[in-house]
XYZ file of C-alpha atoms in Angstrom:
698
model
C -15.538 -12.311 -45.314
C -17.379 -14.759 -42.811
C -20.135 -14.197 -40.519
C -17.803 -14.719 -37.287
C -14.876 -13.384 -38.655
C -11.682 -13.750 -36.173
C -13.394 -15.895 -33.958
C -11.058 -15.395 -31.007
C -11.743 -11.925 -30.988
C -15.547 -12.424 -31.104
C -15.272 -14.539 -27.992
C -13.822 -11.328 -26.148
C -16.172 -9.287 -27.308
C -19.198 -11.404 -26.495
C -17.766 -11.987 -22.870
C -18.165 -8.261 -21.879
C -20.225 -7.490 -18.914
C -21.547 -4.568 -18.279
C -22.251 -2.187 -15.082
C -25.621 -1.191 -14.685
C -26.776 2.499 -15.106
C -28.301 3.691 -11.728
C -30.057 6.785 -10.447
C -29.596 10.394 -11.501
C -27.285 11.300 -8.619
C -23.591 12.190 -8.430
C -23.137 8.986 -5.790
C -23.138 6.886 -9.065
C -20.249 8.781 -10.445
C -22.386 10.406 -13.258
C -25.609 12.322 -14.076
C -28.039 12.093 -16.186
C -30.886 14.492 -17.926
C -33.734 13.047 -19.638
C -36.863 15.346 -21.021
C -39.693 13.959 -19.546
C -41.989 16.426 -21.780
C -43.112 15.666 -25.060
C -41.253 17.572 -27.998
C -42.928 21.081 -28.512
C -42.943 21.964 -32.152
C -41.273 25.551 -33.155
C -43.389 28.599 -33.288
C -42.892 31.914 -35.411
C -40.914 33.771 -36.477
C -39.362 30.345 -37.761
C -40.639 29.693 -41.233
C -39.356 27.268 -43.713
C -39.174 27.780 -47.421
C -40.079 24.861 -49.669
C -37.531 24.828 -52.533
C -34.238 25.795 -51.041
C -31.550 23.738 -52.437
C -29.004 25.099 -49.974
C -30.325 24.948 -46.099
C -27.437 26.633 -44.442
C -28.839 28.996 -41.948
C -29.691 32.268 -42.855
C -30.258 34.700 -40.484
C -32.274 38.358 -40.945
C -31.676 40.796 -38.204
C -34.383 43.001 -37.327
C -35.808 45.282 -34.759
C -38.844 44.602 -32.794
C -40.629 41.173 -31.771
C -39.289 39.512 -34.511
C -35.039 39.608 -34.458
C -34.645 36.686 -36.556
C -36.109 34.277 -39.130
C -34.329 30.708 -39.823
C -34.982 29.522 -42.983
C -34.813 25.825 -43.585
C -36.048 23.046 -46.158
C -39.383 22.095 -45.927
C -39.643 18.902 -43.322
C -40.251 15.841 -45.229
C -42.424 13.044 -43.385
C -43.044 10.757 -46.151
C -41.549 7.173 -45.298
C -39.223 5.765 -48.018
C -39.554 1.768 -47.019
C -41.817 -0.546 -45.242
C -43.176 -0.459 -41.595
C -40.859 -1.160 -38.777
C -37.815 -1.373 -41.287
C -34.541 0.213 -40.392
C -31.370 1.144 -42.355
C -28.270 2.496 -40.663
C -25.784 4.239 -42.793
C -22.201 3.910 -41.506
C -19.510 5.912 -42.921
C -16.453 4.273 -41.548
C -13.169 6.295 -42.008
C -10.663 4.302 -40.483
C -7.633 6.641 -40.517
C -5.079 5.697 -38.048
C -7.884 4.295 -35.555
C -7.897 1.296 -37.749
C -4.171 1.286 -38.910
C -3.088 1.467 -34.962
C -5.994 -0.240 -32.903
C -8.366 -1.773 -35.801
C -11.165 -0.071 -34.100
C -13.126 0.277 -37.461
C -12.734 -3.535 -37.777
C -13.733 -4.360 -34.305
C -16.965 -2.479 -34.963
C -17.737 -4.358 -37.881
C -17.167 -7.469 -35.926
C -19.684 -6.156 -33.159
C -22.336 -5.830 -35.893
C -21.774 -9.280 -37.239
C -22.018 -10.659 -33.487
C -25.363 -8.759 -32.800
C -28.893 -10.412 -32.845
C -30.296 -11.083 -36.385
C -33.409 -9.218 -37.449
C -34.713 -9.185 -41.367
C -36.117 -5.442 -40.237
C -32.695 -4.124 -39.669
C -29.840 -3.509 -41.870
C -26.571 -1.868 -41.672
C -24.981 -0.079 -44.906
C -21.194 0.849 -44.583
C -18.472 2.543 -46.607
C -15.018 1.773 -45.770
C -11.734 3.819 -46.806
C -9.288 6.267 -45.529
C -6.611 3.924 -43.689
C -3.494 2.493 -45.112
C -4.139 -0.817 -43.455
C -7.260 -2.517 -42.204
C -7.080 -6.052 -40.323
C -9.095 -7.983 -42.768
C -7.793 -8.639 -46.198
C -11.202 -8.601 -47.552
C -11.234 -4.494 -46.957
C -8.767 -2.820 -49.495
C -6.879 0.463 -48.520
C -7.027 1.343 -52.271
C -10.943 1.348 -52.772
C -13.820 2.718 -51.412
C -15.944 -0.233 -50.603
C -19.607 -0.462 -49.495
C -20.666 -3.551 -47.537
C -24.510 -4.792 -46.243
C -24.483 -6.415 -42.830
C -27.938 -8.177 -42.428
C -28.767 -11.158 -39.960
C -25.136 -10.989 -39.089
C -23.798 -11.585 -42.160
C -21.381 -9.286 -44.144
C -21.288 -9.133 -48.042
C -19.258 -6.852 -50.272
C -22.042 -4.838 -52.550
C -20.126 -2.213 -54.417
C -16.523 -1.278 -54.753
C -15.079 2.046 -55.926
C -11.689 3.445 -56.831
C -10.071 5.200 -53.507
C -11.573 8.399 -52.841
C -11.152 10.999 -50.180
C -13.391 10.375 -47.374
C -12.816 13.689 -46.193
C -14.630 15.250 -49.347
C -18.101 16.140 -48.902
C -18.957 14.785 -52.587
C -17.674 11.237 -51.360
C -19.864 11.174 -48.486
C -22.734 12.470 -50.782
C -22.219 9.748 -53.165
C -22.343 7.272 -50.525
C -25.249 8.436 -48.906
C -27.237 9.317 -52.080
C -26.473 5.558 -53.651
C -27.680 4.088 -50.110
C -30.764 5.954 -49.762
C -31.744 4.694 -53.375
C -30.641 1.214 -53.007
C -31.574 0.534 -49.361
C -34.843 3.017 -48.224
C -36.394 1.955 -44.798
C -39.114 3.686 -42.842
C -36.316 4.976 -40.940
C -33.061 5.945 -41.524
C -29.966 6.886 -39.618
C -26.606 7.981 -40.273
C -23.406 7.705 -38.409
C -19.927 9.184 -39.263
C -17.141 7.329 -37.831
C -13.604 8.587 -37.244
C -11.751 11.114 -35.484
C -13.737 14.419 -34.778
C -12.331 18.150 -33.988
C -15.414 20.077 -33.373
C -16.679 23.200 -35.223
C -13.481 24.673 -37.109
C -12.302 21.137 -38.818
C -15.349 19.319 -38.377
C -15.105 15.096 -38.593
C -13.776 12.266 -40.834
C -10.121 12.781 -41.292
C -8.822 10.971 -44.396
C -4.910 9.854 -43.493
C -4.428 9.030 -47.322
C -5.337 12.358 -48.237
C -3.432 14.832 -46.158
C -5.866 14.370 -43.297
C -8.439 16.501 -45.130
C -11.727 16.565 -43.234
C -15.661 17.279 -43.898
C -16.018 21.052 -42.258
C -19.131 21.978 -41.057
C -20.107 23.740 -43.921
C -19.265 20.840 -45.939
C -21.271 18.749 -44.281
C -24.452 20.952 -44.816
C -23.886 20.880 -48.550
C -23.583 17.020 -48.415
C -26.449 16.188 -46.721
C -28.490 19.123 -48.669
C -27.840 16.827 -51.970
C -28.939 13.763 -50.580
C -31.947 15.535 -49.033
C -33.007 16.699 -52.176
C -33.624 13.058 -53.379
C -35.436 12.000 -50.381
C -39.065 11.943 -49.074
C -38.563 11.700 -45.176
C -35.794 13.059 -43.074
C -33.136 10.832 -41.399
C -34.401 9.427 -37.955
C -30.878 10.466 -36.771
C -27.404 11.716 -37.526
C -24.648 10.657 -35.433
C -21.084 10.927 -34.977
C -18.945 8.312 -33.494
C -16.210 11.046 -33.249
C -15.160 13.173 -30.503
C -15.908 16.613 -29.771
C -19.068 16.813 -32.289
C -22.097 17.556 -29.829
C -21.840 21.267 -30.840
C -24.568 23.612 -31.126
C -23.222 24.662 -34.639
C -23.343 20.807 -35.468
C -26.542 20.161 -34.562
C -27.857 23.519 -36.152
C -26.866 22.349 -39.450
C -28.050 18.524 -38.893
C -31.868 20.075 -37.734
C -32.655 20.590 -41.546
C -32.228 16.991 -42.243
C -32.774 14.643 -39.286
C -35.126 14.197 -36.154
C -32.673 13.316 -33.634
C -28.983 13.981 -33.156
C -26.492 11.804 -31.384
C -22.716 12.711 -30.257
C -20.111 13.657 -27.593
C -19.034 16.755 -26.221
C -15.927 15.472 -25.091
C -13.401 13.290 -26.638
C -14.410 9.709 -27.404
C -12.111 6.328 -26.237
C -10.973 4.252 -28.646
C -14.040 1.995 -28.005
C -16.742 4.316 -29.097
C -20.303 3.157 -29.622
C -21.193 0.041 -28.833
C -22.665 -1.526 -32.140
C -23.619 -4.657 -30.613
C -26.070 -3.163 -27.852
C -27.027 -0.700 -30.821
C -27.881 -3.526 -33.227
C -29.572 -5.514 -30.601
C -31.954 -2.931 -29.372
C -33.156 -2.779 -32.879
C -33.358 -6.259 -33.251
C -35.757 -6.553 -30.553
C -37.396 -3.152 -31.050
C -37.866 -2.334 -34.759
C -40.687 -0.265 -34.340
C -38.531 2.086 -31.878
C -38.007 5.828 -33.086
C -34.647 7.693 -33.029
C -35.466 9.086 -29.452
C -35.695 5.362 -28.097
C -32.819 4.256 -29.858
C -30.782 7.240 -28.846
C -31.337 6.795 -25.359
C -29.803 3.004 -25.658
C -26.989 4.077 -27.554
C -26.204 6.740 -24.702
C -26.605 4.323 -22.082
C -24.253 1.828 -23.876
C -21.617 3.936 -25.034
C -21.264 5.083 -21.130
C -21.127 1.367 -20.111
C -18.565 1.006 -23.149
C -16.495 3.928 -21.630
C -16.559 2.128 -18.361
C -14.943 -1.018 -19.441
C -11.972 0.954 -20.454
C -12.033 2.977 -17.012
C -12.934 6.180 -19.306
C -16.381 6.878 -18.125
C -15.486 9.980 -15.733
C -14.472 12.257 -18.613
C -17.571 10.771 -20.704
C -20.430 12.625 -22.235
C -23.388 11.835 -24.704
C -26.083 13.926 -25.786
C -29.478 13.112 -27.644
C -31.087 15.952 -29.193
C -34.655 16.148 -30.293
C -34.356 18.786 -33.178
C -37.902 19.464 -34.064
C -37.763 22.778 -31.856
C -34.133 23.320 -32.251
C -34.869 26.759 -34.112
C -36.066 28.016 -30.930
C -32.637 27.316 -29.208
C -31.298 29.445 -32.353
C -33.428 32.419 -31.722
C -33.147 32.290 -28.003
C -29.233 32.369 -28.093
C -29.426 34.909 -30.610
C -31.329 37.497 -28.765
C -28.944 36.296 -25.870
C -25.813 37.050 -27.738
C -27.230 40.553 -28.657
C -27.649 41.754 -24.897
C -24.437 40.005 -23.963
C -22.417 41.734 -27.035
C -24.118 44.798 -25.737
C -23.044 44.433 -21.826
C -19.356 43.512 -23.124
C -18.727 47.187 -23.882
C -18.571 47.539 -19.898
C -18.122 44.169 -18.723
C -15.784 42.025 -21.301
C -13.467 41.106 -18.616
C -15.986 39.707 -16.334
C -17.748 37.706 -19.244
C -14.348 36.545 -20.393
C -13.788 35.272 -16.881
C -17.000 33.439 -16.563
C -16.463 32.071 -20.089
C -13.077 30.497 -19.217
C -14.352 28.872 -15.994
C -16.919 27.120 -17.853
C -16.889 23.402 -18.576
C -14.783 22.754 -22.092
C -13.552 19.717 -23.900
C -10.809 18.178 -25.045
C -7.515 19.352 -23.220
C -7.337 23.369 -24.078
C -3.989 23.846 -22.413
C -0.514 24.531 -23.642
C 0.591 20.926 -23.493
C -2.329 19.100 -25.166
C -3.432 21.505 -27.789
C -6.892 23.714 -28.126
C -10.161 22.437 -29.309
C -11.886 25.940 -28.186
C -15.262 23.920 -27.801
C -17.039 25.561 -24.267
C -20.244 24.141 -22.784
C -22.935 26.340 -24.183
C -25.253 26.187 -21.169
C -22.537 26.739 -18.922
C -21.350 29.804 -20.520
C -24.811 31.008 -19.953
C -24.906 30.068 -16.430
C -21.425 31.609 -15.773
C -22.577 34.927 -17.380
C -25.898 35.092 -15.413
C -24.922 38.200 -13.538
C -24.211 40.095 -16.932
C -27.143 38.733 -19.001
C -30.381 36.747 -18.347
C -30.129 33.575 -20.279
C -33.179 31.714 -18.915
C -34.711 31.448 -22.343
C -31.556 29.999 -23.597
C -31.636 27.310 -20.790
C -35.081 26.709 -21.208
C -34.776 26.054 -24.906
C -31.503 24.097 -24.258
C -33.724 21.781 -21.940
C -36.000 21.307 -24.689
C -34.186 20.059 -27.333
C -31.892 17.944 -25.302
C -33.848 14.661 -24.677
C -31.288 12.877 -22.979
C -27.688 13.692 -21.479
C -25.488 11.607 -19.688
C -22.515 12.768 -18.096
C -19.405 11.277 -16.155
C -18.089 13.006 -12.902
C -15.639 15.291 -14.758
C -18.359 16.872 -16.306
C -20.930 17.688 -13.886
C -21.708 20.995 -15.412
C -21.860 20.420 -18.989
C -25.470 20.474 -20.602
C -25.191 18.727 -23.565
C -24.038 21.027 -26.444
C -20.798 23.004 -26.745
C -20.024 26.221 -28.707
C -17.052 27.544 -30.139
C -15.267 29.826 -27.879
C -11.341 31.102 -28.864
C -9.723 29.912 -25.515
C -6.896 30.407 -27.535
C -6.863 32.312 -31.069
C -5.732 30.284 -34.254
C -5.062 31.693 -37.494
C -8.385 32.179 -39.707
C -10.296 30.044 -37.170
C -12.934 33.097 -37.070
C -13.225 33.056 -40.712
C -14.279 29.480 -40.856
C -16.516 30.126 -37.617
C -18.385 33.080 -39.474
C -20.108 30.364 -42.097
C -21.697 28.118 -39.136
C -22.135 30.648 -36.274
C -25.552 30.492 -34.666
C -25.427 34.432 -34.130
C -23.875 37.357 -35.649
C -23.770 38.992 -32.451
C -22.244 36.027 -30.858
C -19.676 36.235 -33.602
C -19.059 39.833 -33.019
C -18.342 39.090 -29.265
C -15.961 36.243 -30.391
C -14.159 39.105 -32.781
C -13.916 41.505 -30.051
C -12.110 38.834 -28.171
C -9.848 37.432 -30.580
C -8.831 40.512 -32.377
C -8.302 42.655 -29.592
C -11.241 44.732 -30.867
C -13.434 46.919 -28.174
C -16.076 49.420 -28.765
C -15.386 52.689 -30.222
C -14.306 51.213 -33.410
C -15.792 50.239 -36.535
C -19.038 48.183 -36.700
C -17.553 45.729 -39.541
C -16.600 42.373 -38.151
C -13.872 41.611 -40.720
C -11.384 43.584 -42.654
C -11.902 43.812 -46.241
C -9.197 41.366 -46.915
C -11.048 38.879 -44.562
C -8.326 39.266 -41.796
C -9.357 40.236 -38.335
C -9.233 43.583 -36.935
C -6.037 44.440 -34.776
C -6.368 47.812 -33.319
C -7.283 48.257 -29.712
C -9.694 50.928 -28.809
C -10.474 52.442 -25.165
C -14.154 53.086 -23.603
C -13.817 56.646 -24.991
C -12.751 55.523 -28.335
C -9.062 56.524 -28.034
C -6.449 54.155 -29.877
C -4.385 52.262 -27.448
C -1.189 50.548 -27.774
C -1.140 46.948 -27.749
C 1.776 45.009 -28.056
C 2.189 41.996 -30.338
C 5.093 40.401 -28.287
C 4.033 37.817 -25.796
C 4.599 38.256 -22.021
C 4.545 41.951 -21.941
C 0.777 42.918 -22.812
C 0.639 46.680 -22.197
C -2.867 46.374 -21.084
C -1.761 45.432 -17.583
C -0.473 47.998 -15.116
C -0.336 48.164 -11.242
C -1.832 50.061 -8.291
C 1.134 48.153 -6.417
C 3.912 46.312 -8.417
C 4.662 42.783 -7.450
C 6.217 42.564 -3.532
C 6.901 40.122 -1.177
C 5.891 40.632 2.075
C 5.063 38.541 5.477
C 6.284 35.514 3.205
C 3.581 36.187 0.500
C 4.148 37.242 -3.084
C 1.405 39.664 -4.027
C 0.289 42.608 -6.280
C -2.430 44.936 -6.786
C -3.786 45.808 -10.438
C -5.109 49.242 -10.932
C -8.772 50.003 -11.893
C -7.867 50.190 -15.781
C -6.147 46.771 -15.597
C -8.961 45.153 -13.970
C -11.318 46.067 -17.238
C -8.815 44.259 -19.334
C -7.584 41.087 -17.071
C -9.261 37.437 -17.576
C -6.885 35.466 -15.297
C -4.073 35.278 -12.980
C -1.933 32.212 -12.912
C 1.035 30.873 -11.207
C 4.192 29.165 -12.149
C 7.012 27.415 -10.602
C 10.205 26.576 -11.871
C 13.515 24.774 -10.167
C 16.640 26.678 -10.063
C 19.445 24.459 -11.850
C 22.246 26.900 -11.573
C 22.408 30.661 -11.486
C 21.306 31.008 -14.955
C 19.357 27.603 -15.677
C 15.928 26.835 -14.628
C 13.497 23.615 -15.197
C 9.729 24.678 -15.661
C 7.584 22.655 -13.103
C 4.463 23.968 -14.443
C 1.262 25.646 -13.115
C -0.337 25.670 -9.901
C -4.326 26.398 -8.982
C -3.272 28.178 -5.488
C -3.700 31.860 -6.320
C -5.755 34.182 -3.704
C -7.876 36.756 -6.027
C -10.065 39.752 -5.184
C -11.498 41.042 -8.279
C -13.304 43.904 -6.329
C -9.687 45.204 -5.093
C -7.489 43.925 -7.510
C -5.246 42.180 -4.966
C -3.771 39.171 -5.827
C -1.067 36.800 -3.993
C 0.168 33.211 -3.955
C -1.227 30.295 -1.430
C 1.591 27.938 -2.840
C 1.615 25.130 -0.063
C 4.675 23.148 -1.262
C 3.275 20.252 -2.709
C 4.043 19.008 -5.891
C 3.320 15.534 -8.132
C 5.787 13.150 -8.579
C 6.526 9.758 -9.953
C 6.908 6.872 -7.523
C 10.700 7.301 -7.680
C 10.439 10.846 -6.751
C 10.989 12.819 -9.919
C 9.060 15.846 -10.227
C 6.651 15.956 -13.014
C 6.199 19.181 -15.122
C 2.309 19.583 -14.711
C -0.222 22.260 -16.099
C -3.967 22.519 -15.579
C -6.801 21.297 -17.599
C -9.566 22.145 -15.308
C -9.834 23.004 -11.643
C -13.500 22.953 -9.826
C -13.372 23.127 -6.174
C -13.188 19.263 -5.332
C -11.940 17.642 -8.875
C -8.768 19.308 -10.535
C -7.192 17.720 -13.740
C -3.859 18.029 -14.717
C -1.461 17.082 -17.385
C 2.405 16.413 -17.538
C 4.625 16.141 -20.570
C 6.178 12.693 -20.712
C 7.801 10.050 -23.079
C 6.041 6.737 -22.989
C 8.299 4.128 -24.069
C 10.085 6.439 -25.925
C 7.018 8.185 -27.468
C 5.884 11.649 -26.557
C 2.563 12.190 -25.041
C 0.838 13.671 -22.134
C 0.152 12.028 -18.526
C -3.449 13.131 -17.155
C -3.402 13.201 -13.242
C -6.806 13.664 -11.404
C -6.782 15.195 -8.041
C -10.186 14.660 -6.089
C -10.284 15.776 -2.364
C -6.915 14.425 -1.078
C -6.856 11.637 -3.833
C -4.685 11.900 -6.714
C -4.417 9.121 -9.866
C -3.106 8.658 -12.929
C -5.719 8.513 -15.292
C -3.884 7.647 -18.247
C -1.776 9.133 -21.596
C -3.257 11.038 -24.197
C -1.429 12.169 -27.314
C -3.995 15.241 -27.371
C -4.908 17.609 -30.216
C -2.839 17.597 -33.153
C -1.450 20.495 -35.517
C -4.952 19.740 -37.660
C -7.106 20.208 -35.019
C -7.804 16.550 -34.588
C -8.548 14.989 -31.114
C -6.661 11.840 -30.273
C -8.943 9.076 -29.059
C -6.123 7.188 -27.568
C -6.347 7.787 -23.583
C -4.917 4.531 -22.763
C -4.083 2.951 -18.994
C -0.499 2.391 -17.902
C 0.499 -1.140 -17.934
C 3.459 -2.782 -15.683
C 6.538 -2.662 -17.805
C 5.488 0.978 -19.556
C 8.794 3.193 -19.269
C 7.913 6.992 -18.268
C 10.534 9.591 -18.437
C 9.472 13.168 -17.595
C 10.243 15.795 -20.453
C 10.950 19.277 -19.056
C 11.363 22.658 -20.368
C 14.812 24.172 -19.761
C 15.205 28.001 -19.680
C 18.461 29.904 -19.672
C 18.174 33.508 -18.628
C 18.742 36.017 -21.138
C 18.275 33.818 -23.951
C 15.283 33.877 -26.419
C 14.703 29.867 -27.032
C 14.376 27.353 -24.491
C 15.503 23.475 -24.787
C 13.907 20.384 -23.645
C 15.817 18.085 -21.576
C 14.396 14.608 -20.439
C 14.450 13.412 -16.848
C 15.145 9.643 -15.798
C 13.255 6.566 -17.349
C 11.030 5.093 -14.749
C 9.547 1.366 -15.393
C 5.685 1.197 -14.261
C 4.635 -1.544 -11.723
C 1.332 -3.009 -10.810
C -0.022 -0.733 -7.749
C 2.034 2.116 -8.828
C 0.379 6.110 -8.957
C 1.367 9.474 -8.822
C 2.782 11.149 -5.343
C 1.856 14.352 -3.904
C 4.319 15.475 -1.611
C 6.518 18.354 -0.419
C 9.002 19.576 -3.196
C 12.625 18.515 -2.236
C 14.614 21.055 -0.319
C 16.129 23.401 -2.578
C 15.669 26.921 -4.549
C 13.105 27.524 -6.925
C 11.023 30.247 -8.509
C 7.760 31.613 -8.559
C 6.220 33.775 -11.117
C 2.614 35.198 -12.136
C 1.111 35.146 -15.377
C -1.495 37.895 -16.142
C -3.774 37.010 -18.951
C -5.233 39.963 -20.434
C -8.914 39.523 -22.231
C -7.457 39.261 -25.540
C -5.270 36.318 -25.052
C -1.840 38.116 -24.268
C 0.153 37.722 -21.107
C 1.873 40.216 -18.375
C 4.532 37.814 -16.873
C 5.797 39.469 -13.718
C 9.477 38.621 -12.331
C 10.210 35.426 -11.031
C 10.740 35.491 -7.271
C 13.142 32.997 -5.388
C 12.101 30.688 -2.841
C 13.712 27.993 -0.789
C 12.202 24.617 0.423
C 13.589 23.414 3.497
C 13.351 20.010 5.091
C 10.134 20.347 7.075
C 8.508 21.477 3.778
C 8.182 25.224 4.802
C 8.269 27.694 1.462
C 10.337 31.148 2.322
C 10.595 33.680 -0.338
C 13.309 35.909 -0.731
C 12.199 39.615 -0.561
C 12.465 41.770 -3.871
């Protein structure tokens, strides 16, 4: 493979221009946090054993002033190469990102196009894709390459191995550290990411197997035994991997951590800027390089018009144990408070910034911002020590305008329970108290029951207890949560649809949503989706509709089935199920002040938990077709029906107007703290020619 492969593509890469990063204000459309103080060295009760082969976090829960001890391997600091030299290991797990978009090859091209330096080299392993842009890269092998001074050279080749196997990663890094040591060494894992449960690096040639966080720990532990120094950084050019749990594991092996809380666009990191920075600054440390990577990543996102949703975090891991200890102390208190205020805590967490969709159309990642959780639950438990520790570890954090509350690290929370997630999470949790809180939520387990987290067979508890310990009936049938009851049953009065929860139900209610359907005939209705406009009074238990009659439509007037992704006071994000050129996907719509805009289409989270990186803009000539759910009264199963094809044209955008005159249905979904719903009766309402909403009395 030549230095300037694909010259035409190279010209396009080199011709990119970047918008500059400005101030820290929201006026620029993004926020930046940069730690100005020096690193703070972790203090007792953190201790480090000198000969541990496995570094997975071990916690000893004690009474008194020393609630927890964190054991890690000894921090090594003897450089393995000459001064001012860098080796960056790139684990290039191609998957469909290469097969469909040639993204991995594009990043190799960027590294070849960067400035030359005798002090900097990139050591790369390719694999996990059934098709590569360049014939020299074989899908039947795991090949190892070196890029130095703009030249790429094949230096090793092995039979195809599962890139989602931790042993494959460990073998590559052990080989690389032995053969290409440097004063500073970094690792970048490249592919799809999934957060805490499935980890990263999915191998499409091995049934989408991925490297979980526990497996990442094992891989790095085996390599670390052969090293005399830590990695300068470990980073993830993957979606959703800036998690507190991931960073906790990486803190044993690296000085700095790079990653994104949110999904990444296809373009990912800017490797030209990364390599150019090191060529000009070979003496730079992981902190300085990290800031350059973060800023160039944000600019890269801006080029594809995806900067509003972007996040990127640089962590200084020296004092990460302080954060773990502070969070464990906080989780202990929050768990105690949850015996009496579980519903309020759950409501706070569900309002916190989250990442990767987390809705019924796009799927669930269950990744929620750690600092925002603490802030949202501040009335229940003092989290100031967690926030202080978080600010010390987050050296640099840049967020687009859709994530202004993001603090740099996400943490797992079951916004939607998935089979066996808690069993997986128990191996990487920061705190047993936090795990117990999640178990209480995910399993319908309240105070007054057993103190154990899991049953002897590894399954979650399913028995629900009241505050006095009495066993409560709890239905497994979605839609009829037995925890929801009314002081005043749902009713229509003065053209408002309302209800009042009784005091007991308020203790178990996490949220109230509203749904609209369009009547097709006497027995069929098309689901139009979810709306934000619900009046809530959590003191009195009073809830009512505030529907104004407006809805999203395509330019031809077709109503879009839309569901809420996020809903801040001034920015709301919706998603709609559509066919794009015959392929099923989701249309992302932003609503900011009075301006509505289609952000693009995104495939969402697949059944393996893998987050798509394919948010793309609509192009003239694209054919869009809404996909609706058709419900037949009295039947258990719903059907899907398609709308009409609409060809997208230059200048088109979504419209937001009154529903067309006709007959519709309105219903509430009352969500309990354990994830089940009570669905109220759907009440008919009509829309007239003037946009007036009139409810029929029950």
